[in-house]
mmCIF file of C-alpha atoms in Angstrom:
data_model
loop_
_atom_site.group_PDB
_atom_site.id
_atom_site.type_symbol
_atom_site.label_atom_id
_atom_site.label_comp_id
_atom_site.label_asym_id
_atom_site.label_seq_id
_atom_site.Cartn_x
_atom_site.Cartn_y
_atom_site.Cartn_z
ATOM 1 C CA UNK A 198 131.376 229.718 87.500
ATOM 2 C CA UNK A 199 134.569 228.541 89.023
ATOM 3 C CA UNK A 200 137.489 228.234 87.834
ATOM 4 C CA UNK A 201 138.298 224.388 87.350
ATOM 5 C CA UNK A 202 140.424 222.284 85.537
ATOM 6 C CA UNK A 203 136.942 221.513 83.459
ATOM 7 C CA UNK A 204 136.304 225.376 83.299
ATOM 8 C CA UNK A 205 139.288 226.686 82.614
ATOM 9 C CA UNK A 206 138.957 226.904 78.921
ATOM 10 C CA UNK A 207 135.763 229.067 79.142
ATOM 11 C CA UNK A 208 137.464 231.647 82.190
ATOM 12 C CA UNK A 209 139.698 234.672 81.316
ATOM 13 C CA UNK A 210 143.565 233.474 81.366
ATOM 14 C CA UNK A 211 144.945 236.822 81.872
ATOM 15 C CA UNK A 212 146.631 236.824 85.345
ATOM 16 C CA UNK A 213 146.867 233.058 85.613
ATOM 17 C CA UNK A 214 150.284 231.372 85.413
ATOM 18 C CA UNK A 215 150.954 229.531 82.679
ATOM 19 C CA UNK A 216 154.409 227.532 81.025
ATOM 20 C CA UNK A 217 154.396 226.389 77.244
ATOM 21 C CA UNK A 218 155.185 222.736 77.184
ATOM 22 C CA UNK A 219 155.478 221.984 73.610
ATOM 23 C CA UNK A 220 155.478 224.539 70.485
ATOM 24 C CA UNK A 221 156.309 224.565 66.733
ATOM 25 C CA UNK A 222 159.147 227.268 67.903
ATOM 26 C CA UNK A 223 161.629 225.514 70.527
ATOM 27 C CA UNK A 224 162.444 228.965 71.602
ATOM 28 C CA UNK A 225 159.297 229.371 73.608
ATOM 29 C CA UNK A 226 159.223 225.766 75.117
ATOM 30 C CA UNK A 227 159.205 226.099 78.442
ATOM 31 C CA UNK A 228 158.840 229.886 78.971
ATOM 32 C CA UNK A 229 156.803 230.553 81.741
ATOM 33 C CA UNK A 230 155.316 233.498 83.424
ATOM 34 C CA UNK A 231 151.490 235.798 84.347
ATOM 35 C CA UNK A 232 149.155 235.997 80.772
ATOM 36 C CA UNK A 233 149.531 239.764 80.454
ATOM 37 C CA UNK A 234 147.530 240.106 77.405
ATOM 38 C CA UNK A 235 145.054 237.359 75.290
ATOM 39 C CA UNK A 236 144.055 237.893 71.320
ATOM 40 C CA UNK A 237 142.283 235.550 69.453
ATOM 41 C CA UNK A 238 145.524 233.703 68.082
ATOM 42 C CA UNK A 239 147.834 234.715 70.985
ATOM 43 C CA UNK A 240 149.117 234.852 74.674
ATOM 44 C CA UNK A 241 150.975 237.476 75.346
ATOM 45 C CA UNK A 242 153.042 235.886 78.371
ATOM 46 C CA UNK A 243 155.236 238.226 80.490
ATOM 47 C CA UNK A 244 158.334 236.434 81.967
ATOM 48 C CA UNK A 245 161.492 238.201 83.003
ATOM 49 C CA UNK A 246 160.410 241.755 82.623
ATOM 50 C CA UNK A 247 159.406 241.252 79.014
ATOM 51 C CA UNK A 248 156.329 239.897 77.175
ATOM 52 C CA UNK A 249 156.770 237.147 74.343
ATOM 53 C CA UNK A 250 153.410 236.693 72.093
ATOM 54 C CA UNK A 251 153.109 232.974 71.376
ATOM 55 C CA UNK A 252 150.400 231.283 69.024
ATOM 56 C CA UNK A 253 147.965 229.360 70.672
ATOM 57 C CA UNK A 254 147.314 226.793 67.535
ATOM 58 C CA UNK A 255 151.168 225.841 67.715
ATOM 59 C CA UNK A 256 151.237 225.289 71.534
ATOM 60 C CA UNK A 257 150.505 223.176 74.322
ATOM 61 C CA UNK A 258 149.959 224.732 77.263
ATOM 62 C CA UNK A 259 150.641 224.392 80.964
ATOM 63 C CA UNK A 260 148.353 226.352 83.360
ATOM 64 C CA UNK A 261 148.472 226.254 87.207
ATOM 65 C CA UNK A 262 145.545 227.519 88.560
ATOM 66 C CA UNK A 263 144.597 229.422 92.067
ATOM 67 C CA UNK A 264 144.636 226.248 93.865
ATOM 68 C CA UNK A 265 147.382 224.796 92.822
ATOM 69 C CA UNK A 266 146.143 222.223 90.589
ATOM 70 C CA UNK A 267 148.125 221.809 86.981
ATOM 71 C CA UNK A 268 145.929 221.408 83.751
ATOM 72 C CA UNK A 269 147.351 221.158 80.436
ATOM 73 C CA UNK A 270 145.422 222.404 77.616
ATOM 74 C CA UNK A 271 146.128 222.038 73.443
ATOM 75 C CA UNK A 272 146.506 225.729 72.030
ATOM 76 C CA UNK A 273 143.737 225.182 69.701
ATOM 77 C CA UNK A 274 141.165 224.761 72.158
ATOM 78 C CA UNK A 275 141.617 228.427 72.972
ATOM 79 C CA UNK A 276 141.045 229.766 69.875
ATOM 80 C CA UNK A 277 138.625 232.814 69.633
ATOM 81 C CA UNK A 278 137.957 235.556 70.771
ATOM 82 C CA UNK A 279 138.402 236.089 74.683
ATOM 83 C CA UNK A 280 135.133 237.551 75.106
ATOM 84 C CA UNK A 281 133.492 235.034 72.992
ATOM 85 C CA UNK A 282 135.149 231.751 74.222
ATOM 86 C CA UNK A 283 134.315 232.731 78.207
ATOM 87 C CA UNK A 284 130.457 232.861 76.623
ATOM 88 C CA UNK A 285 130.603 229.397 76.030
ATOM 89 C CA UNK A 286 128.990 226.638 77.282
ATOM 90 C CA UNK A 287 129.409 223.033 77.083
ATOM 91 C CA UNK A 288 131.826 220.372 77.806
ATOM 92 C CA UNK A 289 135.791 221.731 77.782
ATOM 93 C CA UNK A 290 137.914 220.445 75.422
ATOM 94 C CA UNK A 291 141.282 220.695 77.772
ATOM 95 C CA UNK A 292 143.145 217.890 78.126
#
């Protein structure tokens, strides 16, 4: 399957860019960087030589994908499991 704005929620994230555009914790708005690492509540999102963990239910995200297109997606539509929300199928909830 590709990797589409429609897709997206059902594809691995790590390695894609990504930028938090709203959060319950103003220190992580706008942080951007590569998804290093994905748990079922988290993004582990390296950015200036570091890695900050921020909650997916508390976050809006901004994801710019392989061919340049820019999809925003709510944090809760990414909760679960990595290997369990690629499984999948059905319509994506991103927005």
């Amino acid at each position: 399957m590709a990797l589409t704005p429609e897709t997206l929620t059902r594809h691995e994230l790590v390695g894609l860019d990504v930028r938090v555009v709203a959060a319950s914790n103003p220190e992580v708005i706008d942080l951007d960087g590569r998804v290093v690492s994905e748990t079922t509540r988290t993004l582990g999102i390296e950015h200036d030589g570091r890695v900050s963990h921020v909650p997916k239910d508390c976050a809006t995200f901004e994801w710019t994908l392989p061919s340049g297109e820019v999809v925003e997606t709510a944090g809760e539509t990414l909760i679960a499991r990595p290997a369990r929300r690629t499984e999948q199928k059905g319509d994506s909830k991103w927005e």
